[in-house]
């Protein structure tokens, strides 16, 4: 099997802000795997919060290339199983490799990834569109510039969180979900959950920092007026079980957990435990979004707007049309690099 890496910098349509900072462009690393005349694509992004640059991710991938190049891909989880131990400290690298392998296995079998996993595409949840942190008026303007979605995910973690949701609620009847990205304390989360519940919010993602005391998670779990989903607290398969005791659901991201292979395990386990399931994304290209979309048959909620936020997507794949995810033609994830 042959592996090649492609670096791209994808500009955003407009600056995107969450509680931790602002970005105007997204550096991405595309992995291309070729075997028996078929090509699979995987992707990961640079990320300051998780401490990964394209250089560090490329170095991790290059370290395991000799192992991967010897593989004869038949199953989608083969690369993951072969290198998961060696890449235990770089889920971003592992994720890009696993996505490419799952895509390639699908293309070799002539099936989509979800068909390869025995899943069916019926009654899929719609994606939300994310509204980043900005002046309250600018957030309302952003929502109004993007009408027709049934779900908006609003980034919070400001002194005017409730004012923002009151303003957005005045502008739409659509479902509103909150992502606090670790910005609140336990008491703040409980108080805000009451006000947000009164404003018709559906759920809250990651109110507390992942390293907050366990007692604080328990307090929010028991006191919150809205369901609370784990994101930064639920990164890899081992986190699902402990999260089940202090969250009502989990948000899985491919680059945090190490790709599609562990994501399927985490979502299946979460459903067995009675937890709500969601898949989120980074600001990323249609390669990453097409991969994450393969998980829709296992989801209650989806947040797959990453490629829509780009001004210039270097790839093609699934099309997210006002939240409805339309599959690309062809097997695997259906994604392709444009040039
Ligand atoms: Mg989140």
Short mmCIF file of C-alpha atoms and ligand atoms in Angstrom, two decimals:
data_model
loop_
_atom_site.label_atom_id
_atom_site.label_comp_id
_atom_site.label_asym_id
_atom_site.label_seq_id
_atom_site.Cartn_x
_atom_site.Cartn_y
_atom_site.Cartn_z
CA UNK A 1 0.00 0.00 0.00
CA UNK A 2 1.23 3.49 -0.86
CA UNK A 3 0.61 6.49 1.40
CA UNK A 4 1.04 10.17 0.48
CA UNK A 5 0.44 13.31 2.53
CA UNK A 6 -0.97 16.62 1.25
CA UNK A 7 -0.93 19.84 3.28
CA UNK A 8 -3.53 22.51 2.58
CA UNK A 9 -4.55 25.79 4.21
CA UNK A 10 -8.28 26.37 3.88
CA UNK A 11 -9.46 29.98 4.36
CA UNK A 12 -12.69 30.53 6.29
CA UNK A 13 -15.62 32.53 4.93
CA UNK A 14 -15.45 34.68 8.07
CA UNK A 15 -13.43 34.57 11.33
CA UNK A 16 -14.73 31.87 13.70
CA UNK A 17 -14.60 32.39 17.48
CA UNK A 18 -15.23 30.01 20.38
CA UNK A 19 -14.51 30.51 24.11
CA UNK A 20 -10.80 29.76 23.52
CA UNK A 21 -9.98 32.00 20.55
CA UNK A 22 -10.49 32.95 16.90
CA UNK A 23 -9.31 31.40 13.61
CA UNK A 24 -9.42 32.83 10.07
CA UNK A 25 -7.95 29.85 8.21
CA UNK A 26 -7.61 26.13 8.89
CA UNK A 27 -4.42 24.16 8.17
CA UNK A 28 -5.36 20.58 7.18
CA UNK A 29 -3.40 17.43 6.43
CA UNK A 30 -4.86 15.02 3.88
CA UNK A 31 -3.73 11.37 3.86
CA UNK A 32 -4.06 9.49 0.59
CA UNK A 33 -3.81 5.66 0.63
CA UNK A 34 -3.55 3.71 -2.59
CA UNK A 35 -3.98 -0.04 -2.98
CA UNK A 36 -4.97 -2.26 -5.93
CA UNK A 37 -5.80 0.78 -8.07
CA UNK A 38 -8.16 2.40 -5.52
CA UNK A 39 -7.48 5.51 -3.45
CA UNK A 40 -8.83 6.37 0.00
CA UNK A 41 -8.64 9.78 1.69
CA UNK A 42 -8.37 10.80 5.32
CA UNK A 43 -7.99 14.19 6.97
CA UNK A 44 -6.97 15.85 10.17
CA UNK A 45 -6.54 19.48 11.20
CA UNK A 46 -3.92 21.36 13.19
CA UNK A 47 -5.23 22.24 16.66
CA UNK A 48 -3.68 24.51 19.31
CA UNK A 49 -5.94 23.26 22.14
CA UNK A 50 -4.87 19.65 21.65
CA UNK A 51 -1.28 20.74 20.85
CA UNK A 52 -1.00 19.38 17.29
CA UNK A 53 0.65 21.12 14.32
CA UNK A 54 0.77 19.72 10.79
CA UNK A 55 4.49 19.14 11.34
CA UNK A 56 3.95 17.10 14.51
CA UNK A 57 1.11 15.11 12.90
CA UNK A 58 3.17 14.41 9.77
CA UNK A 59 6.08 13.26 11.95
CA UNK A 60 3.77 10.84 13.80
CA UNK A 61 2.47 9.45 10.51
CA UNK A 62 5.93 9.07 9.00
CA UNK A 63 6.95 7.08 12.08
CA UNK A 64 4.37 4.35 11.37
CA UNK A 65 4.53 4.36 7.56
CA UNK A 66 6.81 1.29 7.34
CA UNK A 67 4.17 -0.71 9.27
CA UNK A 68 1.28 0.58 7.16
CA UNK A 69 2.96 0.11 3.79
CA UNK A 70 3.26 -3.62 4.47
CA UNK A 71 -0.50 -4.02 5.04
CA UNK A 72 -2.79 -5.61 2.47
CA UNK A 73 -6.04 -3.74 3.15
CA UNK A 74 -9.19 -5.81 3.25
CA UNK A 75 -10.90 -4.52 6.39
CA UNK A 76 -11.40 -0.86 7.31
CA UNK A 77 -9.96 -1.25 10.81
CA UNK A 78 -6.65 -2.76 9.74
CA UNK A 79 -4.50 0.37 9.88
CA UNK A 80 -6.04 1.41 13.21
CA UNK A 81 -5.35 -1.97 14.79
CA UNK A 82 -1.81 -2.05 13.40
CA UNK A 83 -0.71 1.38 14.69
CA UNK A 84 -3.03 2.33 17.59
CA UNK A 85 -0.44 1.39 20.23
CA UNK A 86 2.35 3.32 18.54
CA UNK A 87 0.18 6.43 17.99
CA UNK A 88 -1.43 6.44 21.44
CA UNK A 89 -0.22 10.02 21.94
CA UNK A 90 -1.39 11.39 18.60
CA UNK A 91 -5.07 10.71 17.93
CA UNK A 92 -5.05 13.34 15.17
CA UNK A 93 -2.50 11.34 13.15
CA UNK A 94 -4.25 8.05 13.94
CA UNK A 95 -7.59 9.52 12.85
CA UNK A 96 -6.34 10.68 9.43
CA UNK A 97 -4.83 7.24 8.80
CA UNK A 98 -7.90 5.33 9.99
CA UNK A 99 -10.30 7.44 7.91
CA UNK A 100 -8.19 6.87 4.78
CA UNK A 101 -8.12 3.11 5.47
CA UNK A 102 -11.89 2.89 6.11
CA UNK A 103 -12.51 4.89 2.92
CA UNK A 104 -10.14 2.68 0.94
CA UNK A 105 -11.71 -0.53 2.31
CA UNK A 106 -15.13 0.76 1.27
CA UNK A 107 -13.92 1.59 -2.23
CA UNK A 108 -12.25 -1.80 -2.59
CA UNK A 109 -15.51 -3.50 -1.50
CA UNK A 110 -17.72 -1.20 -3.59
CA UNK A 111 -19.69 -0.17 -0.47
CA UNK A 112 -20.07 2.99 1.61
CA UNK A 113 -18.35 2.84 4.99
CA UNK A 114 -21.66 2.57 6.85
CA UNK A 115 -22.72 -0.34 4.63
CA UNK A 116 -19.39 -1.97 5.41
CA UNK A 117 -20.30 -1.68 9.11
CA UNK A 118 -23.74 -3.25 8.56
CA UNK A 119 -25.67 0.01 9.06
CA UNK A 120 -28.57 1.50 7.06
CA UNK A 121 -29.19 5.07 5.90
CA UNK A 122 -32.74 5.79 7.07
CA UNK A 123 -34.21 8.61 9.16
CA UNK A 124 -30.91 10.39 9.58
CA UNK A 125 -30.68 13.37 12.00
CA UNK A 126 -29.95 16.75 10.42
CA UNK A 127 -26.78 18.69 11.12
CA UNK A 128 -26.75 21.92 13.06
CA UNK A 129 -25.08 25.10 11.85
CA UNK A 130 -22.65 26.62 14.35
CA UNK A 131 -22.88 30.26 15.39
CA UNK A 132 -19.49 31.34 16.77
CA UNK A 133 -19.02 33.89 19.55
CA UNK A 134 -19.26 37.51 18.42
CA UNK A 135 -21.07 40.72 19.37
CA UNK A 136 -24.67 39.75 20.08
CA UNK A 137 -25.93 41.70 17.05
CA UNK A 138 -23.35 40.02 14.82
CA UNK A 139 -24.45 36.57 16.06
CA UNK A 140 -28.07 37.40 15.21
CA UNK A 141 -26.94 38.71 11.81
CA UNK A 142 -24.98 35.47 11.24
CA UNK A 143 -28.10 33.41 11.96
CA UNK A 144 -30.20 35.61 9.66
CA UNK A 145 -27.61 35.26 6.88
CA UNK A 146 -28.02 31.47 7.19
CA UNK A 147 -31.78 30.86 7.32
CA UNK A 148 -33.56 27.57 6.75
CA UNK A 149 -31.66 25.34 9.17
CA UNK A 150 -33.71 23.40 11.74
CA UNK A 151 -30.84 23.34 14.28
CA UNK A 152 -28.28 25.93 15.29
CA UNK A 153 -25.43 25.23 17.71
CA UNK A 154 -24.43 28.37 19.56
CA UNK A 155 -20.99 28.81 21.08
CA UNK A 156 -21.18 30.42 24.54
CA UNK A 157 -18.79 31.24 27.39
CA UNK A 158 -19.20 35.02 27.67
CA UNK A 159 -20.59 37.36 30.37
CA UNK A 160 -23.68 37.85 28.10
CA UNK A 161 -24.61 34.24 27.38
CA UNK A 162 -28.29 34.61 28.24
CA UNK A 163 -28.62 37.90 26.35
CA UNK A 164 -27.21 36.14 23.26
CA UNK A 165 -29.74 33.31 23.42
CA UNK A 166 -32.62 35.71 24.09
CA UNK A 167 -31.61 37.64 20.97
CA UNK A 168 -31.24 34.51 18.83
CA UNK A 169 -34.52 33.10 20.14
CA UNK A 170 -36.16 36.34 19.01
CA UNK A 171 -34.83 35.71 15.50
CA UNK A 172 -35.69 32.01 14.98
CA UNK A 173 -38.01 29.20 16.01
CA UNK A 174 -35.37 26.59 15.10
CA UNK A 175 -33.83 24.33 17.74
CA UNK A 176 -30.93 25.94 19.61
CA UNK A 177 -28.14 23.91 21.19
CA UNK A 178 -25.35 25.31 23.34
CA UNK A 179 -21.63 24.57 23.39
CA UNK A 180 -19.87 26.21 26.34
CA UNK A 181 -16.48 24.65 25.45
CA UNK A 182 -15.47 24.22 29.13
CA UNK A 183 -16.13 27.88 30.01
CA UNK A 184 -18.52 27.57 32.99
CA UNK A 185 -18.38 26.66 36.67
CA UNK A 186 -20.82 24.10 38.09
CA UNK A 187 -23.05 26.70 39.77
CA UNK A 188 -23.01 28.86 36.65
CA UNK A 189 -23.94 25.87 34.49
CA UNK A 190 -26.92 24.96 36.66
CA UNK A 191 -28.17 28.56 36.85
CA UNK A 192 -27.74 29.11 33.10
CA UNK A 193 -29.35 25.76 32.30
CA UNK A 194 -32.57 26.95 33.92
CA UNK A 195 -32.62 30.20 31.96
CA UNK A 196 -31.68 28.38 28.74
CA UNK A 197 -34.37 25.74 29.29
CA UNK A 198 -36.92 28.56 29.57
CA UNK A 199 -35.65 29.83 26.20
CA UNK A 200 -36.30 26.44 24.60
CA UNK A 201 -32.69 25.29 24.31
CA UNK A 202 -32.33 21.55 23.58
CA UNK A 203 -29.07 20.61 25.34
CA UNK A 204 -25.72 21.91 26.58
CA UNK A 205 -22.37 20.61 25.42
CA UNK A 206 -19.36 20.53 27.77
CA UNK A 207 -20.15 23.21 30.36
CA UNK A 208 -17.13 22.42 32.58
CA UNK A 209 -13.41 22.01 31.86
CA UNK A 210 -12.54 18.34 31.33
CA UNK A 211 -10.25 18.46 34.39
CA UNK A 212 -12.89 19.95 36.72
CA UNK A 213 -13.49 17.91 39.93
CA UNK A 214 -15.68 14.87 39.36
CA UNK A 215 -18.03 16.15 42.09
CA UNK A 216 -18.69 19.24 39.93
CA UNK A 217 -19.69 17.08 36.94
CA UNK A 218 -22.00 15.11 39.22
CA UNK A 219 -23.51 18.34 40.59
CA UNK A 220 -24.25 19.63 37.08
CA UNK A 221 -25.57 16.24 35.94
CA UNK A 222 -28.01 16.16 38.83
CA UNK A 223 -28.89 19.87 38.89
CA UNK A 224 -29.02 20.81 35.22
CA UNK A 225 -32.40 21.68 33.72
CA UNK A 226 -31.15 20.47 30.32
CA UNK A 227 -29.35 17.36 29.11
CA UNK A 228 -25.57 17.76 29.26
CA UNK A 229 -23.34 16.20 26.59
CA UNK A 230 -19.61 15.46 26.92
CA UNK A 231 -17.20 16.66 24.25
CA UNK A 232 -13.77 17.57 25.65
CA UNK A 233 -14.47 15.03 28.48
CA UNK A 234 -15.15 12.17 26.06
CA UNK A 235 -12.21 11.80 23.73
CA UNK A 236 -11.39 8.08 23.45
CA UNK A 237 -13.27 4.78 23.95
CA UNK A 238 -12.15 4.43 27.61
CA UNK A 239 -13.97 7.69 28.45
CA UNK A 240 -17.45 6.51 27.44
CA UNK A 241 -18.21 4.49 30.54
CA UNK A 242 -17.14 7.11 33.13
CA UNK A 243 -18.93 9.82 31.12
CA UNK A 244 -22.12 7.77 31.30
CA UNK A 245 -22.33 8.50 35.03
CA UNK A 246 -22.12 12.30 34.74
CA UNK A 247 -23.41 13.15 31.26
CA UNK A 248 -26.61 12.44 29.35
CA UNK A 249 -24.80 11.91 26.08
CA UNK A 250 -21.50 12.13 24.24
CA UNK A 251 -20.21 14.11 21.27
CA UNK A 252 -17.60 12.09 19.38
CA UNK A 253 -15.04 13.73 17.13
CA UNK A 254 -12.88 11.70 14.81
CA UNK A 255 -9.65 13.59 15.43
CA UNK A 256 -10.01 13.22 19.21
CA UNK A 257 -10.83 9.52 19.31
CA UNK A 258 -8.51 8.32 16.53
CA UNK A 259 -10.86 7.87 13.58
CA UNK A 260 -13.95 6.03 12.39
CA UNK A 261 -12.98 2.66 13.88
CA UNK A 262 -13.01 3.86 17.54
CA UNK A 263 -15.94 6.23 16.82
CA UNK A 264 -18.15 3.27 15.85
CA UNK A 265 -17.14 1.51 19.10
CA UNK A 266 -17.84 4.59 21.23
CA UNK A 267 -21.24 5.35 19.68
CA UNK A 268 -22.36 1.73 19.85
CA UNK A 269 -21.31 1.53 23.51
CA UNK A 270 -23.01 4.84 24.33
CA UNK A 271 -26.28 3.68 22.78
CA UNK A 272 -26.10 0.43 24.77
CA UNK A 273 -25.74 2.58 27.91
CA UNK A 274 -28.80 4.66 26.99
CA UNK A 275 -26.78 7.80 26.25
CA UNK A 276 -27.60 10.29 23.51
CA UNK A 277 -25.09 10.25 20.67
CA UNK A 278 -23.68 13.05 18.58
CA UNK A 279 -20.82 13.51 16.18
CA UNK A 280 -19.13 16.87 15.89
CA UNK A 281 -16.41 18.23 13.69
CA UNK A 282 -13.65 20.77 13.54
CA UNK A 283 -13.55 23.42 10.86
CA UNK A 284 -12.46 20.91 8.22
CA UNK A 285 -12.83 19.96 4.56
CA UNK A 286 -15.36 17.70 2.84
CA UNK A 287 -12.98 14.76 3.36
CA UNK A 288 -13.39 14.89 7.14
CA UNK A 289 -17.10 15.75 6.94
CA UNK A 290 -17.84 12.93 4.47
CA UNK A 291 -16.09 10.52 6.85
CA UNK A 292 -17.98 11.72 9.93
CA UNK A 293 -21.27 11.55 7.98
CA UNK A 294 -20.83 7.79 7.66
CA UNK A 295 -21.65 7.64 11.40
CA UNK A 296 -25.11 9.24 11.02
CA UNK A 297 -26.96 5.88 11.36
CA UNK A 298 -25.61 5.73 14.96
CA UNK A 299 -26.58 9.29 15.93
CA UNK A 300 -29.26 11.31 17.69
CA UNK A 301 -27.61 14.66 16.85
CA UNK A 302 -25.12 15.79 14.23
CA UNK A 303 -22.85 18.81 13.92
CA UNK A 304 -21.28 18.48 10.50
CA UNK A 305 -21.04 22.04 9.24
CA UNK A 306 -17.22 22.23 9.24
CA UNK A 307 -16.83 22.46 5.47
CA UNK A 308 -19.62 25.03 5.12
CA UNK A 309 -17.56 27.45 7.20
CA UNK A 310 -14.76 27.30 4.60
CA UNK A 311 -14.42 29.93 1.89
CA UNK A 312 -12.64 27.47 -0.37
CA UNK A 313 -12.98 23.70 0.21
CA UNK A 314 -10.04 21.79 -1.31
CA UNK A 315 -12.19 18.62 -1.47
CA UNK A 316 -15.63 17.41 -2.56
CA UNK A 317 -17.90 14.87 -0.87
CA UNK A 318 -21.18 14.85 1.02
CA UNK A 319 -23.23 18.04 0.70
CA UNK A 320 -24.82 19.43 3.84
CA UNK A 321 -27.86 21.32 2.56
CA UNK A 322 -29.42 23.42 5.35
CA UNK A 323 -28.66 20.50 7.69
CA UNK A 324 -29.76 17.63 5.47
CA UNK A 325 -26.73 15.45 4.70
CA UNK A 326 -26.74 14.27 1.08
CA UNK A 327 -24.30 11.45 0.40
CA UNK A 328 -21.75 11.74 -2.37
CA UNK A 329 -21.92 9.23 -5.22
CA UNK A 330 -19.65 6.25 -4.86
CA UNK A 331 -18.29 3.92 -2.20
CA UNK A 332 -16.19 4.64 0.88
CA UNK A 333 -16.86 8.14 2.18
CA UNK A 334 -17.39 9.44 -1.37
CA UNK A 335 -14.90 12.27 -0.80
CA UNK A 336 -12.16 13.38 -3.20
CA UNK A 337 -9.35 15.93 -3.23
CA UNK A 338 -10.06 18.50 -5.94
CA UNK A 339 -6.58 18.68 -7.51
MG1 LIG B 1 -17.93 21.00 21.43
#
